[in-house]
Amino acid sequence: MSSVSAQGVVERASAELSRRITGLGLRGRKRSPGVVERVANALCGPASSAPRIPRRRRPSPRPLVWSQFILDERFLEKFFLYFNSNDRRTLGQVCTKWRDILYSSTRWWMGLVAIVDFRESRSESECCMQRFYNSVVRRGVRGMALVAASDEDINEFIRVFPLSANHVNALSLKGCTVTDRGLESILDHLEVLFELELTGCNEITEAGIWACLTPRIVSLTLTDCINIADEAVGAVAQLLPSLYEFSLQAYHVTDAALGYFSQKQSASLSILRLHSCWELTNHGVVNIVHSLPNLTVLSLSGCSKVTDEGVELVAENLPRLRSLDLSWCPRVTDSALEYIACDLNQLEELTLDRCVHITDIGVGYISTMQSLVALYLRWCSQLRDFGVQHLCAMRALQLLSLAGCPLLTSGGLSSLIQLRQLRELELTNCPGASPELFDYLREHLPRCVIIE
């Protein structure tokens, strides 16, 4: 029996290694590996495994330099989404490229209102104003606000901007000296007007309201117009059968005015906002709930004569309410909040600012409302830390305001970190809120905007 010496094994293994490294492995007939080949296999792997050929990589595209990047249309379209319509107005002035992209689609200007202040525009040339109005049309802006306009300004607006007849859907007159005649002219001209707002227009009378309102209006706001009273509300009820939203701020409106609404409006009117209607009492609330049972949004803000009994009527007869505003109603107490918690099971937003008789007991009632998403308790002077503990059970709450509540402490406010779903928390003018508290809240509520 012959044996292989150690020296011979080493020499033959060295030769085999050299052949493997150079890719010249043996390709004979299949046989069992000998000692030398087994040593080579252990060091280099089997001879049958061919060496990998590296693939050629495609060259990656060269990155855009900054001057090219800020002019790339795909980038700009995504970039502009981070700004609202008012900010985009400024972005359109950066360069012609940005302006052309922003002007290429009306989607960039949704919800924007073009404002014409006639105290300034009277000094502008007609050509300048025409360019402005053409820009309004080009961007697809459908809302116009006319400030400090007179009857002559209204006539000039109609003459210089004839396209407004079939373009303007929403009109706001603010602080104007327009009379009934001027209001009639502008409403006759705007053939596709659906929303109208009159604010501080003290020359307009109730007779003008009767003469001017057109049935196509679905949203109407009358604010701080000294001649607006019960008869104007009667005109609204009679002349606007498709009215969807009505906002009224008038000091002289009485309970009788709300009796003008009939079943004609009950099918369409969904939003009713009454602000500082000081003469309104619980009898007016009776008229509201009987005439408008389908309301989803109701504001009685500043209706200082409304009491807990009036709120009880609302809770029992308006089950579809999603939003209720009782701010600046000093006669509302914890009892009203018990009615709300028991009957308004679909309520999502509740405003109780300056309801000075609300205590921790009332907050305990509303803390049982699992549908509530937004709660405003600004300047509720009797609210204490115990009430804040109740709020921590409201797992659906996303917006909360405790601004101006003087009795809250840092210890009580720190418990709000349990509301992990909060998106906005307002703590302005809270003596118990310290810089350390704000840091603590931001650390534990990273997705919430904390308003100091």
Coordinates of C-alpha atoms in Angstrom, one line a residue:
M1 CA 0.0 0.0 0.0
S2 CA 1.5 3.3 -1.1
S3 CA 1.2 6.4 1.0
V4 CA 1.4 10.1 0.2
S5 CA 4.0 12.0 2.1
A6 CA 3.1 15.3 3.8
Q7 CA 5.6 17.1 1.6
G8 CA 4.0 15.8 -1.6
V9 CA 0.5 16.7 -0.4
V10 CA 1.6 20.3 0.2
E11 CA 3.2 20.6 -3.2
R12 CA 0.3 19.2 -5.1
A13 CA -2.2 21.3 -3.1
S14 CA -0.2 24.4 -4.0
A15 CA -0.3 23.5 -7.7
E16 CA -4.1 22.9 -7.5
L17 CA -4.6 26.3 -5.7
S18 CA -2.7 28.1 -8.5
R19 CA -5.0 26.5 -11.1
R20 CA -8.1 27.4 -9.2
I21 CA -7.1 31.0 -8.8
T22 CA -6.4 31.4 -12.5
G23 CA -9.8 29.8 -13.4
L24 CA -8.2 26.7 -15.0
G25 CA -9.9 24.0 -12.9
L26 CA -9.8 20.4 -14.1
R27 CA -12.8 19.4 -16.3
G28 CA -12.2 15.7 -16.6
R29 CA -14.7 12.9 -16.2
K30 CA -16.6 12.8 -12.9
R31 CA -14.6 11.0 -10.2
S32 CA -14.3 11.1 -6.4
P33 CA -12.0 13.9 -5.2
G34 CA -8.6 12.9 -3.9
V35 CA -6.8 14.2 -0.8
V36 CA -5.3 17.2 -2.7
E37 CA -8.6 18.2 -4.2
R38 CA -10.3 18.0 -0.9
V39 CA -7.8 20.3 0.6
A40 CA -8.3 22.7 -2.3
N41 CA -12.1 22.5 -1.9
A42 CA -11.8 23.3 1.8
L43 CA -9.7 26.4 1.0
C44 CA -11.3 27.7 -2.2
G45 CA -14.6 26.0 -2.6
P46 CA -15.6 23.5 -5.2
A47 CA -14.0 23.7 -8.7
S48 CA -17.4 23.6 -10.5
S49 CA -18.4 27.1 -9.1
A50 CA -17.5 29.5 -11.8
P51 CA -16.3 33.0 -10.8
R52 CA -19.0 35.7 -10.9
I53 CA -18.8 38.3 -13.7
P54 CA -19.6 41.7 -12.3
R55 CA -22.5 43.4 -14.1
R56 CA -22.1 46.8 -15.5
R57 CA -24.1 49.4 -13.6
R58 CA -26.2 52.0 -15.4
P59 CA -25.0 55.5 -14.7
S60 CA -27.4 57.2 -12.2
P61 CA -29.0 60.5 -13.5
R62 CA -27.1 63.6 -12.5
P63 CA -28.9 65.5 -9.8
L64 CA -30.5 68.8 -10.7
V65 CA -28.6 71.9 -9.5
W66 CA -30.6 74.4 -7.4
S67 CA -31.3 76.8 -10.3
Q68 CA -32.9 73.9 -12.2
F69 CA -34.6 72.4 -9.2
I70 CA -36.7 75.4 -8.4
L71 CA -38.0 75.6 -11.9
D72 CA -38.9 71.9 -12.2
E73 CA -42.7 71.7 -12.7
R74 CA -43.2 68.4 -10.9
F75 CA -41.3 69.7 -7.9
L76 CA -43.2 73.0 -7.9
E77 CA -46.6 71.4 -8.1
K78 CA -45.9 69.5 -4.9
F79 CA -44.1 72.5 -3.3
F80 CA -47.1 74.8 -3.8
L81 CA -49.4 72.3 -2.0
Y82 CA -47.8 73.3 1.3
F83 CA -49.1 76.9 1.1
N84 CA -52.6 78.3 1.3
S85 CA -54.2 80.4 -1.3
N86 CA -53.1 83.7 0.3
D87 CA -49.5 82.6 0.4
R88 CA -49.6 81.5 -3.3
R89 CA -50.5 85.0 -4.2
T90 CA -47.1 86.0 -3.0
L91 CA -45.4 83.0 -4.6
G92 CA -46.8 84.0 -8.0
Q93 CA -44.7 87.2 -7.8
V94 CA -41.3 85.3 -7.5
C95 CA -40.8 84.8 -11.2
T96 CA -42.7 84.2 -14.4
K97 CA -42.3 80.4 -14.2
W98 CA -43.9 80.2 -10.8
R99 CA -46.7 82.6 -11.9
D100 CA -47.5 80.6 -15.0
I101 CA -47.7 77.4 -13.1
L102 CA -50.0 78.9 -10.4
Y103 CA -52.1 80.5 -13.1
S104 CA -52.4 77.3 -15.1
S105 CA -55.1 75.8 -12.8
T106 CA -57.8 77.3 -10.7
R107 CA -57.2 74.6 -8.0
W108 CA -54.5 76.8 -6.5
W109 CA -56.9 79.6 -5.7
M110 CA -59.9 77.7 -4.2
G111 CA -61.5 79.7 -1.4
L112 CA -59.6 82.9 -2.1
V113 CA -61.5 86.1 -1.9
A114 CA -60.4 89.2 -3.9
I115 CA -60.6 92.4 -1.8
V116 CA -61.2 95.8 -3.4
D117 CA -60.7 98.7 -0.9
F118 CA -62.2 101.6 -2.7
R119 CA -60.4 104.1 -0.4
E120 CA -57.3 103.0 -2.2
S121 CA -58.6 101.9 -5.6
R122 CA -60.1 105.3 -6.4
S123 CA -56.7 106.6 -7.0
E124 CA -55.8 103.8 -9.4
S125 CA -56.2 104.1 -13.1
E126 CA -58.9 102.2 -15.0
C127 CA -56.3 100.2 -16.8
C128 CA -54.7 99.1 -13.5
M129 CA -58.1 97.9 -12.2
Q130 CA -58.9 96.1 -15.4
R131 CA -55.6 94.1 -15.0
F132 CA -56.6 93.3 -11.5
Y133 CA -60.0 92.0 -12.5
N134 CA -58.6 90.0 -15.4
S135 CA -56.2 88.4 -12.9
V136 CA -59.2 87.5 -10.7
V137 CA -60.9 85.8 -13.7
R138 CA -57.8 84.0 -14.8
R139 CA -57.1 82.5 -11.4
G140 CA -60.7 81.4 -11.1
V141 CA -61.4 83.5 -7.9
R142 CA -65.1 83.4 -7.3
G143 CA -65.4 85.6 -4.2
M144 CA -65.2 89.4 -4.0
A145 CA -65.1 91.7 -1.0
L146 CA -65.9 95.4 -1.6
V147 CA -64.8 97.7 1.2
A148 CA -65.9 101.3 1.8
A149 CA -67.9 101.3 -1.5
S150 CA -70.5 104.0 -2.4
D151 CA -73.2 103.8 -5.0
E152 CA -70.8 105.5 -7.5
D153 CA -68.1 102.9 -6.8
I154 CA -70.7 100.1 -7.4
N155 CA -71.5 101.6 -10.8
E156 CA -67.8 101.9 -11.7
F157 CA -67.2 98.3 -10.6
I158 CA -70.0 97.1 -12.9
R159 CA -68.7 99.1 -15.8
V160 CA -65.0 98.2 -15.5
F161 CA -65.6 94.5 -14.6
P162 CA -68.5 93.3 -16.8
L163 CA -67.3 89.7 -16.6
S164 CA -68.3 89.7 -12.9
A165 CA -71.9 89.1 -14.0
N166 CA -71.2 85.5 -14.8
H167 CA -68.1 85.0 -12.6
V168 CA -68.7 86.2 -9.0
N169 CA -70.5 83.6 -6.8
A170 CA -69.9 85.3 -3.4
L171 CA -70.1 89.0 -2.6
S172 CA -69.2 90.8 0.6
L173 CA -69.9 94.4 1.3
K174 CA -68.0 95.7 4.3
G175 CA -68.2 99.2 5.8
C176 CA -69.9 100.5 2.7
T177 CA -72.1 103.6 2.3
V178 CA -74.1 101.8 -0.4
T179 CA -77.8 102.6 -0.3
D180 CA -80.7 100.4 -1.3
R181 CA -80.3 101.6 -4.9
G182 CA -76.6 100.6 -5.1
L183 CA -77.4 97.2 -3.5
E184 CA -80.1 96.6 -6.1
S185 CA -77.8 97.5 -8.9
I186 CA -75.1 95.1 -7.9
L187 CA -77.5 92.2 -7.2
D188 CA -79.2 92.7 -10.5
H189 CA -75.8 92.6 -12.2
L190 CA -74.4 89.5 -10.6
E191 CA -76.4 86.7 -12.3
V192 CA -74.7 83.8 -10.6
L193 CA -74.5 85.1 -7.0
F194 CA -75.2 82.5 -4.3
E195 CA -73.6 84.0 -1.2
L196 CA -74.1 87.5 0.1
E197 CA -72.6 89.2 3.2
L198 CA -73.5 92.7 4.4
T199 CA -71.3 94.0 7.3
G200 CA -71.5 97.5 8.6
C201 CA -73.7 98.8 5.8
N202 CA -75.8 101.3 7.7
E203 CA -77.4 102.9 4.7
I204 CA -79.3 99.8 3.7
T205 CA -82.8 99.6 5.0
E206 CA -85.3 96.8 5.5
A207 CA -87.2 98.0 2.4
G208 CA -84.0 97.5 0.4
I209 CA -83.6 94.0 1.7
W210 CA -87.2 93.2 0.5
A211 CA -86.4 94.7 -2.9
C212 CA -83.0 93.1 -3.5
L213 CA -83.0 89.5 -2.3
T214 CA -83.0 87.0 -5.0
P215 CA -84.2 83.3 -4.6
R216 CA -80.9 81.9 -5.8
I217 CA -79.0 83.0 -2.6
V218 CA -78.3 80.1 -0.4
S219 CA -76.0 81.8 2.2
L220 CA -76.7 85.1 3.8
T221 CA -74.8 87.1 6.5
L222 CA -76.2 90.3 8.0
T223 CA -73.9 91.8 10.6
D224 CA -73.8 95.2 12.3
C225 CA -76.3 96.9 10.0
I226 CA -78.2 99.3 12.2
N227 CA -81.4 99.2 10.1
I228 CA -81.8 95.4 10.2
A229 CA -84.5 94.2 12.5
D230 CA -87.6 91.9 12.4
E231 CA -88.8 92.9 9.0
A232 CA -85.5 92.0 7.4
V233 CA -85.7 88.6 8.9
G234 CA -89.2 88.3 7.5
A235 CA -87.9 89.2 4.0
V236 CA -85.2 86.4 4.4
A237 CA -87.8 83.9 5.4
Q238 CA -90.2 84.8 2.5
L239 CA -87.8 85.4 -0.3
L240 CA -85.1 82.8 0.1
P241 CA -86.7 79.3 -0.1
S242 CA -83.4 77.6 -0.7
L243 CA -81.5 79.2 2.1
Y244 CA -78.9 76.9 3.6
E245 CA -76.9 79.2 5.9
F246 CA -78.1 82.3 7.7
S247 CA -75.9 84.4 10.0
L248 CA -77.4 87.4 11.8
Q249 CA -76.0 89.9 14.2
A250 CA -78.6 92.5 15.0
Y251 CA -79.3 94.2 18.4
H252 CA -83.0 94.9 17.7
V253 CA -84.2 91.5 16.5
T254 CA -86.9 90.1 18.8
D255 CA -88.5 86.7 19.3
A256 CA -91.2 87.4 16.8
A257 CA -88.7 87.6 13.9
L258 CA -87.8 83.9 14.3
G259 CA -91.5 83.0 14.0
Y260 CA -91.4 84.0 10.3
F261 CA -89.5 80.9 9.4
S262 CA -91.8 78.1 8.1
Q263 CA -91.6 74.6 6.8
K264 CA -90.4 76.1 3.6
Q265 CA -87.0 76.7 5.1
S266 CA -87.0 73.7 7.4
A267 CA -86.0 71.4 4.5
S268 CA -83.0 73.5 3.4
L269 CA -81.8 75.7 6.3
S270 CA -79.1 73.8 8.1
I271 CA -76.9 76.5 9.7
L272 CA -78.3 79.3 11.9
R273 CA -75.9 81.6 13.6
L274 CA -77.3 84.4 15.9
H275 CA -74.8 86.7 17.4
S276 CA -75.5 89.3 20.1
C277 CA -79.2 89.3 19.5
W278 CA -79.8 90.8 22.9
E279 CA -83.6 90.8 22.8
L280 CA -83.9 87.1 22.0
T281 CA -85.4 85.1 24.9
N282 CA -86.4 81.5 25.4
H283 CA -89.6 82.2 23.4
G284 CA -87.4 82.9 20.4
V285 CA -85.7 79.5 21.0
V286 CA -89.2 77.9 20.9
N287 CA -89.8 79.4 17.4
I288 CA -86.4 78.1 16.2
V289 CA -86.9 74.5 17.3
H290 CA -90.4 74.3 16.0
S291 CA -89.7 75.9 12.6
L292 CA -86.2 74.6 11.9
P293 CA -86.0 71.0 13.3
N294 CA -83.3 69.9 10.9
L295 CA -80.5 72.3 12.0
T296 CA -77.0 70.9 12.3
V297 CA -75.2 74.1 13.4
L298 CA -76.7 76.6 15.9
S299 CA -75.1 79.6 17.5
L300 CA -76.7 81.6 20.2
S301 CA -73.5 83.5 21.0
G302 CA -74.2 86.7 23.0
C303 CA -77.9 86.0 23.3
S304 CA -77.7 87.0 27.0
K305 CA -81.4 86.4 27.9
V306 CA -81.3 82.7 26.9
T307 CA -81.4 80.4 30.0
D308 CA -81.0 76.8 30.9
E309 CA -84.7 76.2 29.9
G310 CA -83.9 77.5 26.4
V311 CA -80.9 75.1 26.1
E312 CA -83.2 72.3 27.2
L313 CA -85.5 73.1 24.3
V314 CA -82.6 72.9 21.9
A315 CA -81.3 69.6 23.3
E316 CA -84.7 67.9 23.2
N317 CA -85.8 69.2 19.7
L318 CA -82.7 69.4 17.6
P319 CA -81.2 65.9 17.7
R320 CA -79.2 66.4 14.5
L321 CA -77.0 69.2 15.9
R322 CA -73.3 68.8 15.2
S323 CA -72.2 72.2 16.5
L324 CA -73.6 74.4 19.3
D325 CA -72.3 77.8 20.4
L326 CA -73.4 79.2 23.7
S327 CA -70.6 81.6 24.3
W328 CA -71.3 84.8 26.2
C329 CA -74.5 83.4 27.6
P330 CA -74.2 84.4 31.3
R331 CA -77.4 82.6 32.4
V332 CA -76.3 79.2 31.2
T333 CA -75.3 76.9 34.1
D334 CA -74.3 73.3 34.7
S335 CA -77.9 72.2 34.3
A336 CA -77.8 73.2 30.6
L337 CA -74.7 71.0 30.1
E338 CA -76.6 68.0 31.6
Y339 CA -79.4 68.5 29.0
I340 CA -76.8 68.7 26.3
A341 CA -74.9 65.5 27.4
C342 CA -78.1 63.5 27.7
D343 CA -79.8 64.4 24.4
L344 CA -77.3 65.7 21.8
N345 CA -75.6 62.4 21.1
Q346 CA -74.2 63.5 17.7
L347 CA -72.7 66.8 18.9
E348 CA -69.1 67.2 17.7
E349 CA -68.3 70.9 18.6
L350 CA -69.4 72.8 21.7
T351 CA -68.4 76.4 22.5
L352 CA -68.9 77.7 26.1
D353 CA -66.6 80.8 26.2
R354 CA -67.4 83.2 29.0
C355 CA -70.1 81.0 30.5
V356 CA -69.1 82.1 34.0
H357 CA -71.5 79.9 35.9
I358 CA -70.1 76.6 34.5
T359 CA -68.2 74.5 37.1
D360 CA -66.4 71.2 37.3
I361 CA -69.8 69.5 37.7
G362 CA -71.0 70.7 34.3
V363 CA -67.7 69.7 32.7
G364 CA -68.2 66.2 34.2
Y365 CA -71.5 66.0 32.4
I366 CA -70.0 66.8 29.0
S367 CA -67.0 64.6 29.5
T368 CA -69.4 61.6 28.9
M369 CA -70.0 62.8 25.3
Q370 CA -67.9 60.4 23.2
S371 CA -68.7 62.1 19.9
L372 CA -67.3 65.5 21.0
V373 CA -64.3 66.5 18.9
A374 CA -63.9 70.2 19.7
L375 CA -64.5 71.9 23.1
Y376 CA -64.0 75.6 23.9
L377 CA -64.0 76.7 27.5
R378 CA -62.3 80.1 27.3
W379 CA -62.6 82.3 30.3
C380 CA -64.7 79.9 32.3
S381 CA -63.7 81.4 35.6
Q382 CA -64.9 78.6 37.9
L383 CA -63.2 75.7 36.1
R384 CA -60.6 73.9 38.3
D385 CA -58.1 71.1 38.0
F386 CA -60.8 68.5 39.0
G387 CA -62.7 69.5 35.8
V388 CA -59.6 69.0 33.7
Q389 CA -59.3 65.5 35.1
H390 CA -62.8 64.8 33.7
L391 CA -61.7 66.0 30.3
C392 CA -59.0 63.4 30.2
A393 CA -61.7 60.7 29.7
M394 CA -62.7 62.3 26.3
R395 CA -60.7 60.0 24.0
A396 CA -62.2 61.6 20.8
L397 CA -61.3 65.1 21.7
Q398 CA -59.0 66.8 19.2
L399 CA -59.3 70.5 19.8
L400 CA -59.4 72.0 23.3
S401 CA -59.2 75.6 24.6
L402 CA -58.8 76.5 28.2
A403 CA -57.6 80.0 27.5
G404 CA -58.0 82.5 30.4
C405 CA -59.1 80.0 33.0
P406 CA -57.6 81.5 36.1
L407 CA -57.9 78.7 38.6
L408 CA -56.1 76.0 36.7
T409 CA -52.6 74.9 37.9
S410 CA -49.6 73.3 36.2
G411 CA -50.4 70.1 38.0
G412 CA -53.9 69.9 36.6
L413 CA -52.9 70.9 33.1
S414 CA -50.1 68.4 33.0
S415 CA -52.7 65.6 33.1
L416 CA -53.8 66.6 29.6
I417 CA -51.0 64.4 28.2
Q418 CA -53.5 61.6 28.5
L419 CA -55.3 63.1 25.5
R420 CA -53.0 61.5 22.9
Q421 CA -55.3 62.4 20.0
L422 CA -55.2 66.1 20.6
R423 CA -54.2 68.2 17.6
E424 CA -54.6 71.7 19.1
L425 CA -54.5 72.9 22.7
E426 CA -54.9 76.6 23.6
L427 CA -53.6 77.8 27.0
T428 CA -53.2 81.5 26.5
N429 CA -53.6 83.7 29.5
C430 CA -53.6 80.8 31.9
P431 CA -51.7 81.9 35.1
G432 CA -51.0 78.2 35.9
A433 CA -49.2 77.6 32.6
S434 CA -45.4 77.9 32.9
P435 CA -42.6 77.5 30.3
E436 CA -41.8 74.1 31.9
L437 CA -45.4 73.0 31.5
F438 CA -45.3 73.9 27.8
D439 CA -42.1 71.9 27.3
Y440 CA -43.6 68.9 29.2
L441 CA -46.7 69.0 27.0
R442 CA -44.8 69.3 23.8
E443 CA -42.6 66.4 24.8
H444 CA -45.6 64.1 25.5
L445 CA -47.9 65.4 22.8
P446 CA -45.6 65.7 19.8
R447 CA -48.5 65.9 17.3
C448 CA -50.4 68.6 19.1
V449 CA -50.0 72.4 18.4
I450 CA -49.7 74.1 21.8
I451 CA -50.9 77.7 21.7
E452 CA -49.2 79.7 24.5

